[in-house]
Short mmCIF file of C-alpha atoms and ligand atoms in Angstrom, two decimals:
data_model
loop_
_atom_site.label_atom_id
_atom_site.label_comp_id
_atom_site.label_asym_id
_atom_site.label_seq_id
_atom_site.Cartn_x
_atom_site.Cartn_y
_atom_site.Cartn_z
CA MET A 23 -87.73 55.22 163.35
CA SER A 24 -86.83 56.44 166.85
CA SER A 25 -83.35 57.68 167.68
CA TYR A 26 -80.94 55.85 170.02
CA ILE A 27 -81.60 58.23 172.92
CA GLU A 28 -85.40 58.04 172.47
CA ARG A 29 -85.22 54.24 172.62
CA MET A 30 -83.08 54.41 175.75
CA GLN A 31 -85.43 56.84 177.48
CA GLN A 32 -88.35 54.54 176.75
CA ALA A 33 -86.49 51.57 178.23
CA LEU A 34 -85.26 53.53 181.27
CA PRO A 35 -88.22 53.15 183.70
CA ASP A 36 -88.13 49.32 183.45
CA LEU A 37 -84.40 49.31 183.98
CA GLN A 38 -84.68 51.60 187.01
CA GLN A 39 -87.15 49.16 188.55
CA LYS A 40 -84.69 46.29 188.36
CA ALA A 41 -83.34 45.36 191.80
CA GLU A 42 -79.85 44.65 190.54
CA PRO A 43 -79.17 46.01 187.05
CA LEU A 44 -75.98 44.57 185.53
CA ILE A 45 -73.59 47.33 184.60
CA LEU A 46 -70.46 46.87 182.52
CA GLY A 47 -67.91 49.51 183.57
CA ILE A 48 -65.05 50.64 181.32
CA GLU A 49 -62.07 52.69 182.53
CA SER A 50 -59.21 54.02 180.39
CA SER A 51 -58.44 57.49 181.77
CA CYS A 52 -54.74 56.94 182.47
CA ASP A 53 -52.54 53.84 182.52
CA GLU A 54 -54.96 51.01 183.39
CA THR A 55 -57.24 49.42 180.82
CA ALA A 56 -60.07 48.03 182.91
CA ALA A 57 -63.53 46.48 182.60
CA ALA A 58 -65.82 45.08 185.29
CA VAL A 59 -69.37 43.94 185.83
CA VAL A 60 -71.23 45.10 188.95
CA ALA A 61 -74.78 44.13 189.95
CA GLY A 62 -76.92 46.73 191.69
CA GLY A 63 -74.00 49.12 192.08
CA ARG A 64 -72.48 47.14 194.97
CA ARG A 65 -72.08 43.48 194.11
CA LEU A 66 -68.97 42.73 192.09
CA LEU A 67 -69.31 39.99 189.46
CA SER A 68 -65.97 40.46 187.71
CA ASP A 69 -63.09 42.83 187.51
CA ALA A 70 -60.41 42.75 184.79
CA VAL A 71 -57.45 45.13 184.67
CA TYR A 72 -54.51 45.38 182.33
CA SER A 73 -51.90 47.58 183.99
CA GLN A 74 -49.56 49.48 181.68
CA ILE A 75 -47.05 50.25 184.45
CA ASP A 76 -44.29 48.17 182.83
CA LEU A 77 -44.69 50.10 179.57
CA HIS A 78 -44.32 53.49 181.28
CA SER A 79 -41.89 52.82 184.12
CA VAL A 80 -38.84 52.95 181.81
CA TYR A 81 -39.78 56.59 181.09
CA GLY A 82 -40.39 57.47 184.77
CA GLY A 83 -44.03 58.43 184.17
CA VAL A 84 -47.03 57.93 181.91
CA VAL A 85 -46.37 58.62 178.20
CA PRO A 86 -49.78 59.63 176.75
CA GLU A 87 -49.23 58.20 173.23
CA ILE A 88 -48.07 54.86 174.59
CA ALA A 89 -51.07 54.80 176.95
CA SER A 90 -53.58 55.41 174.12
CA ARG A 91 -52.02 52.74 171.92
CA ALA A 92 -52.01 50.16 174.71
CA HIS A 93 -55.66 50.95 175.53
CA VAL A 94 -56.60 50.33 171.87
CA GLU A 95 -54.81 46.96 171.93
CA LYS A 96 -56.16 45.79 175.28
CA ILE A 97 -59.68 47.13 175.61
CA GLY A 98 -61.35 44.35 173.58
CA PRO A 99 -59.64 41.47 175.44
CA VAL A 100 -60.17 43.16 178.84
CA VAL A 101 -63.93 43.56 178.22
CA GLN A 102 -64.09 39.91 177.04
CA ARG A 103 -62.30 38.82 180.23
CA ALA A 104 -64.72 40.76 182.45
CA LEU A 105 -67.73 39.18 180.74
CA LEU A 106 -66.24 35.69 180.82
CA ASP A 107 -65.42 35.97 184.54
CA ALA A 108 -68.95 37.21 185.26
CA GLY A 109 -70.40 34.32 183.24
CA LEU A 110 -72.37 36.75 181.08
CA SER A 111 -72.77 37.45 177.39
CA LEU A 112 -72.70 41.05 176.16
CA HIS A 113 -76.48 40.92 175.60
CA GLN A 114 -77.14 40.14 179.25
CA VAL A 115 -75.58 43.41 180.41
CA ASP A 116 -78.17 46.14 181.18
CA ALA A 117 -76.06 49.27 180.62
CA ILE A 118 -72.53 50.43 179.77
CA ALA A 119 -70.78 52.90 182.08
CA VAL A 120 -67.61 54.62 180.93
CA THR A 121 -65.17 57.17 182.36
CA HIS A 122 -65.43 60.32 180.22
CA GLY A 123 -63.08 62.48 182.32
CA PRO A 124 -60.91 63.75 183.86
CA GLY A 125 -57.79 62.12 182.44
CA LEU A 126 -55.58 61.93 179.35
CA VAL A 127 -57.64 62.88 176.32
CA GLY A 128 -56.32 60.17 173.98
CA ALA A 129 -56.66 57.49 176.67
CA LEU A 130 -60.20 58.56 177.58
CA LEU A 131 -61.25 58.59 173.94
CA VAL A 132 -60.44 54.90 173.57
CA GLY A 133 -62.83 53.90 176.37
CA VAL A 134 -65.51 56.41 175.35
CA SER A 135 -65.46 55.32 171.69
CA TYR A 136 -65.52 51.64 172.61
CA ALA A 137 -68.41 52.14 175.03
CA LYS A 138 -70.39 54.14 172.47
CA GLY A 139 -69.90 51.40 169.88
CA LEU A 140 -71.11 48.76 172.35
CA ALA A 141 -74.09 50.83 173.48
CA LEU A 142 -75.27 51.40 169.91
CA ALA A 143 -74.67 47.83 168.74
CA LEU A 144 -76.40 46.31 171.80
CA ASN A 145 -79.10 48.96 172.05
CA LYS A 146 -78.24 49.57 175.73
CA PRO A 147 -78.00 52.79 177.74
CA LEU A 148 -74.69 54.63 177.90
CA LEU A 149 -73.75 56.09 181.30
CA ALA A 150 -71.04 58.79 181.53
CA VAL A 151 -69.03 58.58 184.74
CA ASN A 152 -66.70 61.13 186.31
CA HIS A 153 -63.49 59.34 187.33
CA ILE A 154 -63.31 61.16 190.69
CA GLU A 155 -66.87 60.09 191.47
CA GLY A 156 -65.79 56.56 190.55
CA HIS A 157 -63.08 56.68 193.24
CA ILE A 158 -65.67 57.76 195.82
CA CYS A 159 -68.03 54.93 194.78
CA ALA A 160 -65.23 52.35 195.20
CA ASN A 161 -66.22 52.53 198.87
CA TYR A 162 -69.66 51.05 198.07
CA LEU A 163 -68.01 47.89 196.72
CA SER A 164 -66.08 47.28 199.93
CA HIS A 165 -68.82 48.61 202.26
CA PRO A 166 -72.27 47.94 200.74
CA GLU A 167 -73.90 49.41 203.87
CA LEU A 168 -72.33 52.85 203.32
CA ALA A 169 -74.76 55.54 202.16
CA PRO A 170 -74.63 59.35 201.88
CA PRO A 171 -74.25 61.74 203.55
CA PHE A 172 -70.58 61.33 204.41
CA LEU A 173 -67.35 63.29 204.18
CA CYS A 174 -64.82 61.95 201.68
CA LEU A 175 -61.13 62.66 201.15
CA VAL A 176 -60.26 61.81 197.54
CA ALA A 177 -56.48 61.72 197.12
CA SER A 178 -54.98 60.33 193.93
CA GLY A 179 -52.31 61.04 191.35
CA GLY A 180 -54.33 63.87 189.84
CA HIS A 181 -56.69 65.07 192.60
CA SER A 182 -56.88 65.97 196.28
CA HIS A 183 -60.42 66.90 197.29
CA LEU A 184 -62.35 67.02 200.53
CA VAL A 185 -66.00 66.64 199.57
CA GLU A 186 -69.30 66.14 201.27
CA VAL A 187 -71.12 63.30 199.49
CA LEU A 188 -74.88 63.98 199.49
CA GLU A 189 -77.93 62.00 198.39
CA GLY A 190 -78.50 61.59 194.63
CA GLN A 191 -74.81 61.82 193.68
CA ARG A 192 -74.57 65.46 194.67
CA TYR A 193 -71.35 66.84 196.09
CA ARG A 194 -70.24 69.87 198.07
CA LEU A 195 -66.62 70.87 197.81
CA ILE A 196 -65.01 71.56 201.20
CA GLY A 197 -61.41 71.93 200.02
CA CYS A 198 -59.03 71.01 197.23
CA THR A 199 -55.38 71.29 196.34
CA GLN A 200 -54.06 74.66 195.22
CA ASP A 201 -51.21 73.06 193.27
CA ASP A 202 -49.99 69.43 193.13
CA ALA A 203 -52.10 66.43 194.06
CA ALA A 204 -51.00 64.27 197.00
CA GLY A 205 -50.19 61.25 194.80
CA GLU A 206 -48.18 63.42 192.43
CA ALA A 207 -46.18 64.73 195.43
CA PHE A 208 -45.53 61.14 196.60
CA ASP A 209 -44.37 60.16 193.11
CA LYS A 210 -42.03 63.16 192.80
CA ALA A 211 -40.51 62.54 196.24
CA ALA A 212 -40.08 58.86 195.37
CA ARG A 213 -38.19 59.85 192.25
CA GLN A 214 -35.69 61.76 194.39
CA LEU A 215 -35.11 58.51 196.24
CA ALA A 216 -34.56 56.70 192.91
CA LEU A 217 -37.68 54.56 193.36
CA PRO A 218 -39.29 53.43 190.07
CA TYR A 219 -42.63 54.84 188.82
CA PRO A 220 -45.20 54.93 190.35
CA GLY A 221 -43.18 55.59 193.48
CA GLY A 222 -46.00 56.32 195.96
CA PRO A 223 -46.53 52.71 197.11
CA LEU A 224 -42.76 52.05 197.28
CA LEU A 225 -42.15 55.22 199.30
CA ASP A 226 -44.92 54.07 201.65
CA GLU A 227 -43.13 50.72 202.15
CA LEU A 228 -39.73 52.34 202.66
CA ALA A 229 -41.19 54.81 205.16
CA GLU A 230 -42.19 51.90 207.41
CA GLN A 231 -38.49 51.39 208.24
CA GLY A 232 -37.58 55.07 208.73
CA ASP A 233 -37.71 57.72 211.46
CA PRO A 234 -40.49 60.20 210.58
CA HIS A 235 -39.14 62.78 213.06
CA ARG A 236 -35.62 63.02 211.65
CA PHE A 237 -36.41 65.79 209.14
CA ARG A 238 -38.84 68.62 209.71
CA LEU A 239 -40.60 69.60 206.49
CA PRO A 240 -42.72 72.77 206.11
CA THR A 241 -46.46 72.92 206.78
CA PRO A 242 -48.08 75.06 204.08
CA HIS A 243 -50.42 77.96 204.71
CA THR A 244 -53.32 77.96 202.27
CA GLN A 245 -55.71 80.85 201.65
CA GLN A 246 -58.68 78.63 202.46
CA PRO A 247 -58.21 76.64 205.68
CA MET A 248 -59.50 73.38 204.11
CA ASP A 249 -57.37 73.61 200.96
CA TYR A 250 -54.20 71.64 200.38
CA SER A 251 -50.81 72.56 198.99
CA PHE A 252 -47.97 70.14 198.32
CA SER A 253 -45.63 72.04 196.01
CA GLY A 254 -43.68 73.83 198.81
CA LEU A 255 -43.26 70.54 200.62
CA LYS A 256 -41.99 68.91 197.45
CA THR A 257 -39.45 71.71 196.82
CA ALA A 258 -38.21 71.51 200.43
CA PHE A 259 -37.78 67.74 200.00
CA VAL A 260 -35.88 68.13 196.72
CA ASN A 261 -33.56 70.69 198.40
CA LEU A 262 -33.00 68.38 201.36
CA CYS A 263 -31.97 65.51 199.07
CA HIS A 264 -29.79 67.89 197.07
CA GLN A 265 -27.89 68.94 200.21
CA PHE A 266 -26.95 65.33 200.91
CA ARG A 267 -25.75 64.88 197.33
CA GLN A 268 -23.71 68.10 197.44
CA ARG A 269 -21.95 66.88 200.55
CA GLY A 270 -21.30 63.57 198.81
CA GLU A 271 -23.25 61.73 201.53
CA PRO A 272 -25.57 58.80 200.81
CA LEU A 273 -29.27 59.60 201.14
CA PRO A 274 -30.83 58.27 204.37
CA LYS A 275 -33.69 57.03 202.21
CA ALA A 276 -35.91 55.40 204.80
CA ASP A 277 -35.79 58.44 207.14
CA LEU A 278 -36.42 60.80 204.21
CA ALA A 279 -39.38 58.70 203.04
CA ALA A 280 -40.82 58.49 206.56
CA SER A 281 -40.47 62.26 207.14
CA PHE A 282 -42.05 63.10 203.79
CA ARG A 283 -44.91 60.65 204.26
CA MET A 284 -45.65 62.07 207.68
CA ALA A 285 -45.71 65.65 206.36
CA VAL A 286 -48.19 64.71 203.59
CA VAL A 287 -50.38 62.64 205.90
CA ASP A 288 -50.32 65.33 208.62
CA GLN A 289 -51.68 67.83 206.11
CA LEU A 290 -54.32 65.51 204.63
CA ALA A 291 -55.50 64.32 208.03
CA ASP A 292 -55.47 67.69 209.84
CA ARG A 293 -57.76 69.29 207.27
CA ALA A 294 -60.01 66.24 207.20
CA GLU A 295 -60.29 66.33 210.99
CA LYS A 296 -61.20 70.04 210.96
CA ALA A 297 -63.88 69.33 208.35
CA ILE A 298 -65.25 66.42 210.41
CA ILE A 299 -65.57 68.67 213.46
CA GLN A 300 -67.00 71.67 211.60
CA GLY A 301 -69.48 69.64 209.56
CA GLY A 302 -70.53 67.35 212.43
CA HIS A 303 -70.11 64.36 210.11
CA ARG A 304 -70.97 60.86 211.33
CA ARG A 305 -69.18 58.98 208.54
CA PHE A 306 -65.85 59.53 206.82
CA ALA A 307 -64.41 57.76 203.76
CA LEU A 308 -61.04 57.73 202.03
CA ALA A 309 -60.81 57.31 198.24
CA GLY A 310 -58.25 57.33 195.40
CA GLY A 311 -54.81 55.77 194.96
CA VAL A 312 -53.38 57.50 198.05
CA ALA A 313 -56.13 55.90 200.17
CA ALA A 314 -53.86 52.81 200.01
CA ASN A 315 -51.25 54.65 202.10
CA LYS A 316 -50.70 52.76 205.35
CA LEU A 317 -50.10 55.78 207.56
CA LEU A 318 -53.05 57.72 206.12
CA ARG A 319 -55.41 54.79 206.75
CA GLN A 320 -54.13 54.39 210.32
CA ARG A 321 -54.30 58.11 211.04
CA MET A 322 -57.83 58.56 209.72
CA GLN A 323 -59.03 55.49 211.59
CA ALA A 324 -57.56 56.94 214.82
CA ILE A 325 -59.14 60.36 214.19
CA CYS A 326 -62.53 58.82 213.46
CA ASP A 327 -62.30 56.63 216.59
CA GLU A 328 -61.49 59.70 218.65
CA HIS A 329 -64.58 61.49 217.35
CA GLY A 330 -66.73 58.38 217.58
CA ILE A 331 -67.53 58.27 213.88
CA GLN A 332 -67.37 55.51 211.26
CA CYS A 333 -64.24 55.36 209.08
CA TYR A 334 -64.35 53.71 205.65
CA ALA A 335 -61.73 53.04 202.99
CA PRO A 336 -61.93 50.88 199.87
CA SER A 337 -60.06 47.58 200.05
CA LEU A 338 -56.57 48.07 198.62
CA ARG A 339 -57.54 46.65 195.22
CA TYR A 340 -60.17 49.37 194.75
CA CYS A 341 -58.06 52.35 195.85
CA GLY A 342 -56.21 52.58 192.51
CA ASP A 343 -57.84 52.88 189.10
CA ASN A 344 -60.28 50.10 188.21
CA ALA A 345 -63.53 49.68 186.31
CA ALA A 346 -65.58 48.22 189.18
CA MET A 347 -65.75 51.70 190.72
CA ILE A 348 -66.92 53.09 187.35
CA ALA A 349 -69.71 50.49 187.16
CA ALA A 350 -70.66 51.28 190.79
CA ALA A 351 -70.85 55.00 190.00
CA GLY A 352 -72.74 54.19 186.78
CA HIS A 353 -75.45 52.59 188.89
CA GLY A 354 -76.12 55.98 190.52
CA VAL A 355 -76.18 57.66 187.09
CA LEU A 356 -78.78 55.10 185.94
CA LYS A 357 -80.87 55.63 189.09
CA ARG A 358 -81.06 59.34 188.47
CA GLY A 359 -81.86 58.74 184.80
CA ALA A 360 -78.96 60.77 183.41
CA LEU A 361 -78.55 58.92 180.12
CA VAL A 362 -76.25 60.36 177.45
CA ASP A 363 -76.46 60.09 173.69
CA LEU A 364 -73.78 59.00 171.25
CA SER A 365 -72.28 62.49 171.00
CA LEU A 366 -70.53 61.83 174.35
CA ASN A 367 -66.96 63.10 174.21
CA ALA A 368 -63.88 62.78 176.41
CA GLN A 369 -63.53 65.67 178.88
CA PRO A 370 -59.90 65.71 180.07
CA ALA A 371 -60.47 68.55 182.58
CA LEU A 372 -63.88 67.42 183.87
CA ARG A 373 -64.53 68.57 187.46
CA LEU A 374 -66.50 66.83 190.15
CA ILE A 375 -68.30 70.00 191.15
O1 KG4 B 26 -56.21 56.84 191.85
P1 KG4 B 26 -54.98 56.52 191.13
O2 KG4 B 26 -54.70 55.07 190.81
O3 KG4 B 26 -54.89 57.31 189.79
C1 KG4 B 26 -55.36 58.61 189.61
O4 KG4 B 26 -56.58 58.79 189.43
O5 KG4 B 26 -54.50 59.52 189.68
O6 KG4 B 26 -53.80 57.10 192.02
C2 KG4 B 26 -52.47 56.86 191.70
C3 KG4 B 26 -51.60 57.60 192.70
C4 KG4 B 26 -50.15 57.57 192.32
O7 KG4 B 26 -49.63 58.87 192.45
C5 KG4 B 26 -49.55 56.61 193.33
O8 KG4 B 26 -48.20 56.85 193.62
C6 KG4 B 26 -50.42 56.90 194.53
O9 KG4 B 26 -51.72 57.03 194.02
N1 KG4 B 26 -50.36 55.81 195.52
C7 KG4 B 26 -49.85 55.93 196.76
C8 KG4 B 26 -49.94 54.65 197.37
N2 KG4 B 26 -50.50 53.80 196.48
C9 KG4 B 26 -50.76 54.53 195.34
N3 KG4 B 26 -49.35 57.00 197.39
C10 KG4 B 26 -48.93 56.83 198.66
N4 KG4 B 26 -48.96 55.64 199.30
C11 KG4 B 26 -49.45 54.54 198.70
N5 KG4 B 26 -49.50 53.37 199.34
ZN1 ZN B 27 -57.84 57.46 189.55
#
């Protein structure tokens, strides 16, 4: 009798010929339990998400044990929902794509184990997806016409990367953060302003009413000109807030939020602009949770207009964690025939490159 992987390799050529293979995506790397069905890597059939934010917000951040437990409880119903909304039975799905890293190990393991069980029971290929690659592929759902090569700024709670996206899901790293990620910096600054977790979106809203020029925050110097650094900025912001408290003065929250947001966006956008010029790129895309930031979207659109290049960003729903982006990325994995066997494990520190 042939092994699971032998059977999958035999079935692969037929599947690769299909115009629009149906991929069930599963995402559980952090605090969203998500499942989605995508046809042909670009056409969304369903998208189900259970957000754990309410469970974690009382603690001011994600509690890994609580996240794993909630994933175990919700993954079955979330997958059922995605199939129901797509009008499909499990047997009609062509392949199962799952995030295997980076992320919280216990949380990842829930999705990986569930996907492996499904793949074996249904006799369908298992596709291992890198979460960061998933964020990049979210752009294909909102902009089906987008194709590599393009420059992408991936900014989320755990990552800040400038990458060149090449044909065949290959990537070239242009720059990355030396310390904190942009989303993490937003969340920490938001905490200083007593905004609940995750504070990034709330800080963004508050910043709309503030004066971004009231406080001057430091611009970091990184060893590599395209790298990022947010930890000095964060410390300067904490000290600034502390000074107000020491003087017994109320925090001018909107002005603080606006000044901080501008400092983060200035840094993200300046490096991206340099990379656009140096690389002669014709297309630029934003990705990751921070791609939802209003000022960052406006700034990158303006920069791209100035250089006469196309600017893309996922629709707001696909900036944060979701499984549609995992199914979209899984399509590329299927196309290049990179099937995995049932020994697939969670890789909490998986890198894109
Ligand atoms: O991509 P994501 O959902 O999860 C990770 O892979 O990390 O990103 C979440 C991060 C959080 O830090 C959140 O505060 C931040 O993205 N974020 C924002 C905005 N929306 C989400 N940061 C700034 N402005 C926003 N509008
Ligand atoms: Zn993410």
